[in-house]
Short mmCIF file of C-alpha atoms in Angstrom, two decimals:
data_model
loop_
_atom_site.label_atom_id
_atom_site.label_comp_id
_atom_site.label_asym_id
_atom_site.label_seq_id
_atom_site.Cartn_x
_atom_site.Cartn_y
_atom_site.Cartn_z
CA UNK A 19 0.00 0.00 0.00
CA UNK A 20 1.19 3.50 -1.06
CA UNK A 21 2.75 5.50 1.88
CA UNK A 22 -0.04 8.76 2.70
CA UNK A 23 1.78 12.01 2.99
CA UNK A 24 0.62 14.08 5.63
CA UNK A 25 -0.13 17.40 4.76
CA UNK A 26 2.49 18.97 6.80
CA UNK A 27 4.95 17.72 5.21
CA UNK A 28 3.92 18.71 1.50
CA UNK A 29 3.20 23.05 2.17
CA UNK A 30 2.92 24.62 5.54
CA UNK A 31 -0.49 24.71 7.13
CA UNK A 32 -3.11 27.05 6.50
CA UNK A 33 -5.10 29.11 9.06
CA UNK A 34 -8.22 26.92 8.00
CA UNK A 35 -6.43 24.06 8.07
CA UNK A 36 -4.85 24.77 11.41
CA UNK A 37 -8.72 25.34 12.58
CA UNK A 38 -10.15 22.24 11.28
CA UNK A 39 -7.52 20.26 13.12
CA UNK A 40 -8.32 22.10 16.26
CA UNK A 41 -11.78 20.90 16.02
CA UNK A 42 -11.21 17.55 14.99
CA UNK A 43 -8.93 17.16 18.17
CA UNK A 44 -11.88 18.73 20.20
CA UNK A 45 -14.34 15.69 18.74
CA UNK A 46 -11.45 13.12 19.49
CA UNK A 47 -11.28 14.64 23.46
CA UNK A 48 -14.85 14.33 23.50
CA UNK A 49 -14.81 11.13 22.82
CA UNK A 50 -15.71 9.01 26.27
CA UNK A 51 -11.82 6.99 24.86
CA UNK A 52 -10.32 10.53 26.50
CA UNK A 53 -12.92 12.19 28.47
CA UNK A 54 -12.91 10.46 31.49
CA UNK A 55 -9.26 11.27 31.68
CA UNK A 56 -7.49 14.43 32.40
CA UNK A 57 -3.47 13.40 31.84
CA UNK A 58 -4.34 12.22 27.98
CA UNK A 59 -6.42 15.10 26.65
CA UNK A 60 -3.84 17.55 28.09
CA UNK A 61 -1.25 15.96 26.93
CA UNK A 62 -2.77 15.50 23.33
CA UNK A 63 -3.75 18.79 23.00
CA UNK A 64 -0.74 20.35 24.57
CA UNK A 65 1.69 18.12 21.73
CA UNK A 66 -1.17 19.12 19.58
CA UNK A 67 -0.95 23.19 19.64
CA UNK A 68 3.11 23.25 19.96
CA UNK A 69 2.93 21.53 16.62
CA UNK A 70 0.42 24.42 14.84
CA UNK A 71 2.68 26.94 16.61
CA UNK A 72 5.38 25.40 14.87
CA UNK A 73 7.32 24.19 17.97
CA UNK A 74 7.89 20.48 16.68
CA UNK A 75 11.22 20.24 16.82
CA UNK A 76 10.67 21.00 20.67
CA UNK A 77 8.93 18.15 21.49
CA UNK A 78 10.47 15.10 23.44
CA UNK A 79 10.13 13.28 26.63
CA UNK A 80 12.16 15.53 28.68
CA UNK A 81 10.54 18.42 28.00
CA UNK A 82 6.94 17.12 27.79
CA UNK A 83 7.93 15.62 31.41
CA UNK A 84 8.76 19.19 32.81
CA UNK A 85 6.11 20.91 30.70
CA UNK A 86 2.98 19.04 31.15
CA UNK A 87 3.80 16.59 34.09
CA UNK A 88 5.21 19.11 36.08
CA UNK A 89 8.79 16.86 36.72
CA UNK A 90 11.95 18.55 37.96
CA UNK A 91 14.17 19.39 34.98
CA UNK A 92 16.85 16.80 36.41
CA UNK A 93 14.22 13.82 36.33
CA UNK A 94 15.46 10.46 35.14
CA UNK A 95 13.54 9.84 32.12
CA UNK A 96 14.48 6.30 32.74
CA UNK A 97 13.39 5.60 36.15
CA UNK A 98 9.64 7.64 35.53
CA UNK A 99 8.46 6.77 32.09
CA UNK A 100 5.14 8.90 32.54
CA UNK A 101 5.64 10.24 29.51
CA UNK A 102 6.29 7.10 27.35
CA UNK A 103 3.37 5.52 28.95
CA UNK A 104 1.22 8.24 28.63
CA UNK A 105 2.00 8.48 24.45
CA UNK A 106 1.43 4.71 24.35
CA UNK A 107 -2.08 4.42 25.99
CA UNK A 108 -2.72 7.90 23.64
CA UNK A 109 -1.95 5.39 20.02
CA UNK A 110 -4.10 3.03 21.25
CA UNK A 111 -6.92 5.38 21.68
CA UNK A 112 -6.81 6.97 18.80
CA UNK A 113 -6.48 4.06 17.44
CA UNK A 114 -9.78 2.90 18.59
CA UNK A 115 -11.84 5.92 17.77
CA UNK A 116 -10.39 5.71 14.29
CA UNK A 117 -11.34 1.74 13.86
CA UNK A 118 -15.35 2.92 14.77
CA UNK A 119 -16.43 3.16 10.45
CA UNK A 120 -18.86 6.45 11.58
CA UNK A 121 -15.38 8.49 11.72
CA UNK A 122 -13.59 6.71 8.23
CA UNK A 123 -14.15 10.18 6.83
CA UNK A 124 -12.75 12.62 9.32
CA UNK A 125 -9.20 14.50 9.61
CA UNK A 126 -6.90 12.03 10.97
CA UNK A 127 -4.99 13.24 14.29
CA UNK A 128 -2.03 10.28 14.67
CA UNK A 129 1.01 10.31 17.17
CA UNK A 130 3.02 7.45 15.45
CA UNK A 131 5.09 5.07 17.16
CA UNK A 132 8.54 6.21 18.22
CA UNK A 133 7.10 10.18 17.98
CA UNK A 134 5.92 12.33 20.36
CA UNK A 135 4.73 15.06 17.12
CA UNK A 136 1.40 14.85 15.98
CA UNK A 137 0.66 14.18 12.39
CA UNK A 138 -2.39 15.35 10.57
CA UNK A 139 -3.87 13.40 7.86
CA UNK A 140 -7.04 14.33 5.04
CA UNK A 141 -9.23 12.08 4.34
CA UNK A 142 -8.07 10.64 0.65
CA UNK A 143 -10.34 12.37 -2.25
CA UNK A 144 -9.96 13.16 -5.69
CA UNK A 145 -8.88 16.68 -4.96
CA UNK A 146 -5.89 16.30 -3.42
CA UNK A 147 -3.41 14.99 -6.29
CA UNK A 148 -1.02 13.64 -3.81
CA UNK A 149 -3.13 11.54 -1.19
CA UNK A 150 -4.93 10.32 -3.98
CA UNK A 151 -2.26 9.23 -6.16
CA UNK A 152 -0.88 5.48 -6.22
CA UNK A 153 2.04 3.45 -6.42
CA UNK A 154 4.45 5.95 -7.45
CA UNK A 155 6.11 3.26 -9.80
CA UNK A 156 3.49 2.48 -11.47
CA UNK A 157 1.88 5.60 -14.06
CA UNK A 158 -1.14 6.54 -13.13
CA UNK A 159 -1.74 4.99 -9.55
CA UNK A 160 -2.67 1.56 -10.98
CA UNK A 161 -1.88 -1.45 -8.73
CA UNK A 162 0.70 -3.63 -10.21
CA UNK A 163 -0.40 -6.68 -12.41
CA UNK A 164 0.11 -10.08 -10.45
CA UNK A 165 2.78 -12.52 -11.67
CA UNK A 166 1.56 -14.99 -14.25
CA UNK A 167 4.27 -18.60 -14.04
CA UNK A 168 4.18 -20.37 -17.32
CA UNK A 169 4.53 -24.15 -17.25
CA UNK A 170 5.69 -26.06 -20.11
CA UNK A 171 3.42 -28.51 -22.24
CA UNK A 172 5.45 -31.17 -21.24
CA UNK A 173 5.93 -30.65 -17.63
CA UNK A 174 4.48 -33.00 -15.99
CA UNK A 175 2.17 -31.98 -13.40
CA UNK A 176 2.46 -33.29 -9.71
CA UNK A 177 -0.07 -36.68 -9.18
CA UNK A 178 -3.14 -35.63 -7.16
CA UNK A 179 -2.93 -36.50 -3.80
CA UNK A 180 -4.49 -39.11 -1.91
CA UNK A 181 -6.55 -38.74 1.25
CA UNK A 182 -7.92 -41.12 3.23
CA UNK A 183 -10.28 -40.73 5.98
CA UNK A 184 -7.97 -40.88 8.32
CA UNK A 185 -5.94 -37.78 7.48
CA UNK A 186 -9.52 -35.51 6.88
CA UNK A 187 -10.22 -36.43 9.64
CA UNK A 188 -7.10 -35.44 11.29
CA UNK A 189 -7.27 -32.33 9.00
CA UNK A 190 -10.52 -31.10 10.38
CA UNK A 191 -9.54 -31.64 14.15
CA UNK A 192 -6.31 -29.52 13.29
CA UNK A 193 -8.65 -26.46 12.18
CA UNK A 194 -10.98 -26.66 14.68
CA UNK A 195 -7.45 -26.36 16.95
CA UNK A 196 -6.62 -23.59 14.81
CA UNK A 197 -9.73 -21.59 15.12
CA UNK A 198 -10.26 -22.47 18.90
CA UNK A 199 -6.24 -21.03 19.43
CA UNK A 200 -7.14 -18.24 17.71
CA UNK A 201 -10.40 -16.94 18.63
CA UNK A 202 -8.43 -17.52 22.34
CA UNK A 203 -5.69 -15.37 21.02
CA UNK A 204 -8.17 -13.00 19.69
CA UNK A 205 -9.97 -12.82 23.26
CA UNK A 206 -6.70 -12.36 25.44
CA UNK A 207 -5.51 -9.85 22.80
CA UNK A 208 -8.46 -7.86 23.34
CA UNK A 209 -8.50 -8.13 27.13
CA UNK A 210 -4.66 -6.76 26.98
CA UNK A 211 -6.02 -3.87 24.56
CA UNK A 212 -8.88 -2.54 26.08
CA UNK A 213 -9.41 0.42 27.90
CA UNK A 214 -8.43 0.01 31.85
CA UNK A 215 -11.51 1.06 32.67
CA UNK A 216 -13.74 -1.23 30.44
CA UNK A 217 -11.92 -4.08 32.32
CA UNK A 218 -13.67 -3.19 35.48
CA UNK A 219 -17.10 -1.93 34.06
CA UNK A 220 -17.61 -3.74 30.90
CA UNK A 221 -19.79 -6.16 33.00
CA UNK A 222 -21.49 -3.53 34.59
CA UNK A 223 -22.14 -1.78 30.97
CA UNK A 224 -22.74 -5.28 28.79
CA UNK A 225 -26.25 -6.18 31.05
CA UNK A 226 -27.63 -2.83 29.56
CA UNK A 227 -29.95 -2.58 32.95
CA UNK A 228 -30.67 0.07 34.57
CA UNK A 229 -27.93 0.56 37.37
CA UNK A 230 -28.88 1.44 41.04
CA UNK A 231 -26.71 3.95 42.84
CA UNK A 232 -27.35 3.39 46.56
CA UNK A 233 -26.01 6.20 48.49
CA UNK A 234 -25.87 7.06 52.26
CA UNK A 235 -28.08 9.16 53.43
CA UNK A 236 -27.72 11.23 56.66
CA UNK A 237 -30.00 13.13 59.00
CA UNK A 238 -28.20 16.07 58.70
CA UNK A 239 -30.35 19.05 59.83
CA UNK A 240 -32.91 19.59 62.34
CA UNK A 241 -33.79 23.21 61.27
CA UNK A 242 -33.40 24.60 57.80
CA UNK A 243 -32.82 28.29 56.89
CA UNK A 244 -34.46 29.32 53.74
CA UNK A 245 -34.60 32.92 51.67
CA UNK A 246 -37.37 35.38 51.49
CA UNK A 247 -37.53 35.46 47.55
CA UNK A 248 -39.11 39.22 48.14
CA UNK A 249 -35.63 39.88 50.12
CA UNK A 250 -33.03 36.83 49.61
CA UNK A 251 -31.02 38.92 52.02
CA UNK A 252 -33.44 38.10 54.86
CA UNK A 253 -33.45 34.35 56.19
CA UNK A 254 -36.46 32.48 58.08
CA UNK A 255 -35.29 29.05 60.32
CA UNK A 256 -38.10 26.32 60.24
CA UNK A 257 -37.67 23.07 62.69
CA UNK A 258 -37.59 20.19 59.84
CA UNK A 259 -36.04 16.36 59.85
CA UNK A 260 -34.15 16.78 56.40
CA UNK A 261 -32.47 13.48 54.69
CA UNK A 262 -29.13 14.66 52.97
CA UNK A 263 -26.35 13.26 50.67
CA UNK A 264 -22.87 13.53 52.04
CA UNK A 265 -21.05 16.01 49.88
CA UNK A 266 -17.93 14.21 49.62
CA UNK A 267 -20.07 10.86 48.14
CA UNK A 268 -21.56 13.07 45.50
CA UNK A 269 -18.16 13.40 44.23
CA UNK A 270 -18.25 9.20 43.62
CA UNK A 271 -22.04 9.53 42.68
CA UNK A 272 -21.07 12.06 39.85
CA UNK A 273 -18.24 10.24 38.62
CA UNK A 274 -19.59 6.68 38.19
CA UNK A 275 -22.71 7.82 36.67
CA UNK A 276 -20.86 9.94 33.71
CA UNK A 277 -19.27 6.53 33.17
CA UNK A 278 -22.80 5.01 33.00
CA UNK A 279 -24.46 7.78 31.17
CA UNK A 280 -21.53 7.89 28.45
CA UNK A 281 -22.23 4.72 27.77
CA UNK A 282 -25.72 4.60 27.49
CA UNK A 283 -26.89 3.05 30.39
CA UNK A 284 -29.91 4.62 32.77
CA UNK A 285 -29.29 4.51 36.87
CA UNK A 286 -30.95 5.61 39.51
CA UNK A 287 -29.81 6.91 42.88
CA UNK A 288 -31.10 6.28 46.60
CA UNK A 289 -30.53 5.90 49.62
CA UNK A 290 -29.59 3.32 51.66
CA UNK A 291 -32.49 3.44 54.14
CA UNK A 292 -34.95 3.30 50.61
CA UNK A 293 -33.12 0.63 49.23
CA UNK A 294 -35.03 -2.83 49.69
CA UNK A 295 -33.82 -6.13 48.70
CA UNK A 296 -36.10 -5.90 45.87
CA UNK A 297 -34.59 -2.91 44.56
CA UNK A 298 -31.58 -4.88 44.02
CA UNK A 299 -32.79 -7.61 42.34
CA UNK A 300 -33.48 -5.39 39.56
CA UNK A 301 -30.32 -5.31 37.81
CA UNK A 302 -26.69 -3.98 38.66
CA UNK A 303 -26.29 -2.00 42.18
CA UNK A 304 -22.89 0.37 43.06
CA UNK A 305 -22.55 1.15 46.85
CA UNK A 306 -20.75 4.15 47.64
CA UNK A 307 -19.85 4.64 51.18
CA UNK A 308 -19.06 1.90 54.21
CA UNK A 309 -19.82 2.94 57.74
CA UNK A 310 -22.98 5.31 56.98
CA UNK A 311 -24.30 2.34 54.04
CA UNK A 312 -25.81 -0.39 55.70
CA UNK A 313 -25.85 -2.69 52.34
CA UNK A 314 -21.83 -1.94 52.39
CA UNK A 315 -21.28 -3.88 55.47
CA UNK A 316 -23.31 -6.53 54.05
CA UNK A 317 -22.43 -7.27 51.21
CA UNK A 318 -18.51 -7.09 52.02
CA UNK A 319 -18.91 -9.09 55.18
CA UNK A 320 -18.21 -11.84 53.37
CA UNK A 321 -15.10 -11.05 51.29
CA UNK A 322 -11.84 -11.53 51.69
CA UNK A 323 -11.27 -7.33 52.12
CA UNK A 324 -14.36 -6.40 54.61
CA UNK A 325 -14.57 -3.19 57.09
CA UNK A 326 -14.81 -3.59 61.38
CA UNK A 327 -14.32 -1.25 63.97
CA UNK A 328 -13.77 -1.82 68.20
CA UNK A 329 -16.40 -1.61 70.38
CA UNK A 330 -16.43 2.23 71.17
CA UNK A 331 -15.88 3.24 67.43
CA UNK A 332 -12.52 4.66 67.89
CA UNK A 333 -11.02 2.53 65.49
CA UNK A 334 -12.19 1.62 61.94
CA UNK A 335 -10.30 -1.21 60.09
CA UNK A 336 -10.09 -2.78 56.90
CA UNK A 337 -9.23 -7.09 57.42
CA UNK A 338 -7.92 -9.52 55.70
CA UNK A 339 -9.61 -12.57 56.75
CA UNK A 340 -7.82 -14.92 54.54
CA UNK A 341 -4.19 -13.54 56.16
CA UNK A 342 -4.91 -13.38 59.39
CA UNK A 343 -1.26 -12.12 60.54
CA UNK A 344 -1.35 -9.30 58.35
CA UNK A 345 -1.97 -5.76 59.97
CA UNK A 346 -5.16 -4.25 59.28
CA UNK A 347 -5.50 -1.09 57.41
CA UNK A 348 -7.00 1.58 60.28
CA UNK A 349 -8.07 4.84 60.57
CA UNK A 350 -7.94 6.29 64.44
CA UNK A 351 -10.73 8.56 64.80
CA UNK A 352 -9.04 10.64 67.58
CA UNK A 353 -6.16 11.62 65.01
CA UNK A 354 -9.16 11.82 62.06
CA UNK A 355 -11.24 14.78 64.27
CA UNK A 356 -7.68 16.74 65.82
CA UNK A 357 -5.51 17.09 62.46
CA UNK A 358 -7.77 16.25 59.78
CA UNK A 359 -4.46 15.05 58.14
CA UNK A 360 -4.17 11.00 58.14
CA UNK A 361 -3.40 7.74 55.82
CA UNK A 362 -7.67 6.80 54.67
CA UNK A 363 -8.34 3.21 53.21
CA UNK A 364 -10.85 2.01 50.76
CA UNK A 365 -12.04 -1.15 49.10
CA UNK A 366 -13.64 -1.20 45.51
CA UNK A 367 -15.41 -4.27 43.88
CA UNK A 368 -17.26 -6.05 41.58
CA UNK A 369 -18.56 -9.66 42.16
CA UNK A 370 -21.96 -11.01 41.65
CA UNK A 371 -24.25 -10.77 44.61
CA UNK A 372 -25.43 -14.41 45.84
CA UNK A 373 -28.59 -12.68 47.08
CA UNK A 374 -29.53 -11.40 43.35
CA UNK A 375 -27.51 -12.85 40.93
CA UNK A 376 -26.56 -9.48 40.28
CA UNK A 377 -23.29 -7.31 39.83
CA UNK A 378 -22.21 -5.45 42.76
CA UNK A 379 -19.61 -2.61 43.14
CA UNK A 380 -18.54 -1.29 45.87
CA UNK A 381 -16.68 1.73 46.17
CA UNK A 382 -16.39 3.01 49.94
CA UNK A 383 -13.74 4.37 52.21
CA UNK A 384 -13.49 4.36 55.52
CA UNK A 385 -13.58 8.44 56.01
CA UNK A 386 -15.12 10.62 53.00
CA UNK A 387 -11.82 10.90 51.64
CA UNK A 388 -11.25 7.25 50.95
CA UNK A 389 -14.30 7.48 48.61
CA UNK A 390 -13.66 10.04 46.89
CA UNK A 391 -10.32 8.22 46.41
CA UNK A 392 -12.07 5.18 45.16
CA UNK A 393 -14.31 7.15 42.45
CA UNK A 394 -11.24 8.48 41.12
CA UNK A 395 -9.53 5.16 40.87
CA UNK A 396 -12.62 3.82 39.30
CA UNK A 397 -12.94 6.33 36.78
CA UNK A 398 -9.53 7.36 35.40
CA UNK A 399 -7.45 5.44 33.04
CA UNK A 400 -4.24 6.08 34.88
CA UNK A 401 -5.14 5.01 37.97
CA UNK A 402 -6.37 1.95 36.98
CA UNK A 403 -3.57 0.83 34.74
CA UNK A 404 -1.83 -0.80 37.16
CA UNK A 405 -5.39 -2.82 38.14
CA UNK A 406 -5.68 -4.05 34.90
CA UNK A 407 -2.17 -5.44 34.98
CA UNK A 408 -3.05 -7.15 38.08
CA UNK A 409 -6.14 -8.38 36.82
CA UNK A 410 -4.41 -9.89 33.00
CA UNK A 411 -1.75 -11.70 35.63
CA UNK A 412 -4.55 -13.24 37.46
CA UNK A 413 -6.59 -14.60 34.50
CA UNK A 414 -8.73 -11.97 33.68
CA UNK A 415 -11.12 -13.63 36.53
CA UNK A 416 -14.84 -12.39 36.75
CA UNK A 417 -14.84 -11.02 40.59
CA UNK A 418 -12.25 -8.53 41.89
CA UNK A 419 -11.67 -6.38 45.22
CA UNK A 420 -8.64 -3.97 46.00
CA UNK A 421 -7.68 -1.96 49.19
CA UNK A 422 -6.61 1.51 48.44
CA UNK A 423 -4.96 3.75 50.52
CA UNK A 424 -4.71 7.72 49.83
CA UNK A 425 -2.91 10.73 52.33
CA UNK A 426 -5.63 13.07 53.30
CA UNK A 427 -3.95 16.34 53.96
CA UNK A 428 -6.01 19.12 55.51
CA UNK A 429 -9.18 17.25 54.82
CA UNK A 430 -8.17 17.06 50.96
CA UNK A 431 -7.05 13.43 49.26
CA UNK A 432 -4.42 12.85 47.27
CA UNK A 433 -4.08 10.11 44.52
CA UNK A 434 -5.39 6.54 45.45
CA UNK A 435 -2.53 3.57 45.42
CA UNK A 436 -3.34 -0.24 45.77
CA UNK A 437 -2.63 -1.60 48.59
CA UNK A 438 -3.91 -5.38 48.03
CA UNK A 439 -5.92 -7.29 45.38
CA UNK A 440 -7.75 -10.34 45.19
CA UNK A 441 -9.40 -11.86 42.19
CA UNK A 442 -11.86 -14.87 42.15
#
């Protein structure tokens, strides 16, 4: 197949070129391959605009490192490969979007292997003499002829072979070995390939149910202060027995359900006091929050990662009951309340409930911060990369659960890491 010149490198780029590969990167960051991440559209874009600015010859790891990773200018390139990892997991998704036959006719945005500068390809078309053009040695584009072998009249021709049942037989068996090794080939390829975050909600996303959000709920407030619309300066306080969302789980709410409603899928959200077994039966369930969700406790009583606490609730744990000797992940309440500055824990998971024969997830920290740790986790491509790592070691099993930790700092989490997995 011909090579395709990129327009770049036939005549500089036009003003209306530069803007119709500004929007075409704009519809490739929409797509939900880069919106749900933050490090690849910046990084895209960023690599993107130094190239239309004409800074190309700029771009490498180092500098992409310092300039959109924020590194030291003295980081070993070596020992943090952000930005080789990054570019990697960038192909593949633009691969992907590309392979979808709805956008065979847009501008082409590539970062080719072994390049961290952007090319830009048109669509071919009869207009543009160059990416329309074929074969170069051959006039006018047309593909060669194929290669016609004489024989000679009086060559003799090789006796037909003879098969006996035996060796059909033994024929067929070796292509139904062939197709069975590679539609497994196909299948673990695919698994290695997709998306971290598929890998964890694919399930979730194939049943096409509608998806229950069950929340905790608080009694927050027993007076309310509300507005005089006449005067919005002037405020009126009425005795009421309000049921409220934790602000911190809204942060989880939000980001599971644009992974749900990107994908299609309707959800609902309530509380854990409204939520009856029947509810759950219904189709897929995620439980967000642990010591203030009832269905939380339950339903991770019984795994391997489950939450406890002492008797006067001064001490909130995350066990491991199949390693008894190993130290359990705690949160001391006394430190929580003085400094607001502490180590949280959190477990995500999904594994089919017993109780429904539905998928369950799970994602609840011990404090606030540990959930808002675990939506992030669950919703990012970069933080899961190392799960799905984990999970292609282990088999690519059906049910998985992970302890996270993250350093709350002045009441504000950082980034989630795994501390333990377990896949059945």
């Amino acid at each position: 197949m011909p090579a395709v010149l990129s327009r770049e490198q036939r005549a500089p780029l036009s003003e209306s070129e530069k803007s119709a590969i500004r929007d075409q990167l704009e519809r490739l960051l929409a797509n939900p391959y880069f919106s749900h991440s933050k490090r690849f559209p910046t990084f895209l874009r960023f690599v993107t605009e130094q190239t239309l600015a004409g800074g190309a010859e700029n771009i490498n790891e180092r500098w992409l490192g310092i300039e959109v990773f924020g590194r030291n200018p003295e980081y070993d390139t070596s020992a943090d490969p952000i930005v080789r990892v990054t570019a990697a997991e960038i192909r593949k998704r633009v691969a992907q979007y590309y392979q979808d036959p709805s956008h065979g006719s847009e501008l082409r945005i590539a970062l080719l292997s072994g390049s961290y500068v952007p090319s830009f390809h048109w669509p071919r078309d009869t207009s543009d003499p160059v990416l329309a053009a074929g074969d170069p040695t051959h006039k006018g584009g047309d593909p060669a002829p194929e290669e016609t072998i004489a024989v000679p009249a009086d060559h003799p021709l090789p006796p037909p072979v003879q098969r006996n049942r035996r060796s059909l037989l033994l024929l067929a068996l070796a292509c139904v070995l062939t197709a069975l090794f590679s539609v497994g080939s196909l299948l673990s390829w695919q698994a290695a390939h997709r998306p971290a975050p598929d890998l964890f909600w694919q399930p979730i996303l194939a049943t096409k149910d509608p998806v229950l959000l069950c929340v905790a709920d608080q009694l927050q407030y027993s007076a309310i202060s509300l507005r005089d619309a006449a005067q919005p300066t002037h405020q009126i306080v009425l005795k009421d027995n309000l049921t409220a969302v934790v602000m911190d789980d809204v942060y989880a709410i939000v980001k599971v359900g644009g992974i749900l409603q990107s994908s299609g899928i309707k959800y609902a959200v309530k509380g854990e006091g409204a939520t009856s077994l029947e509810d759950l039966r219904n189709g897929p369930a995620v439980f967000i929050g642990a010591f203030d969700n009832t269905w939380t406790l339950r339903l991770t009583k019984s795994l391997r990662f489950h939450f406890a606490n002492n008797a006067d609730m001064s001490q909130y744990q995350i066990v491991d009951s199949s390693t008894p000797t190993r130290a359990p992940w705690t949160v001391n309440r006394s430190v929580q309340m003085a400094i607001n500055s502490y180590r949280d824990y959190a477990i995500v998971a999904r594994f089919t409930d017993p109780n429904t024969g539905n998928l369950s997830v799970v994602v609840a920290g011990i404090g606030r911060g540990g959930t808002i740790a675990a939506g992030e986790f669950l919703t990012e491509p970069e933080e899961m990369a190392e799960l799905k790592r984990a999970a292609l070691a282990a088999g690519d099993k059906k049910n998985m659960e992970i302890v996270l930790s993250t350093q709350i700092i002045d009441g504000q989490p950082g980034s989630p890491k795994m501390e333990a997995t377990y896949f059945w």
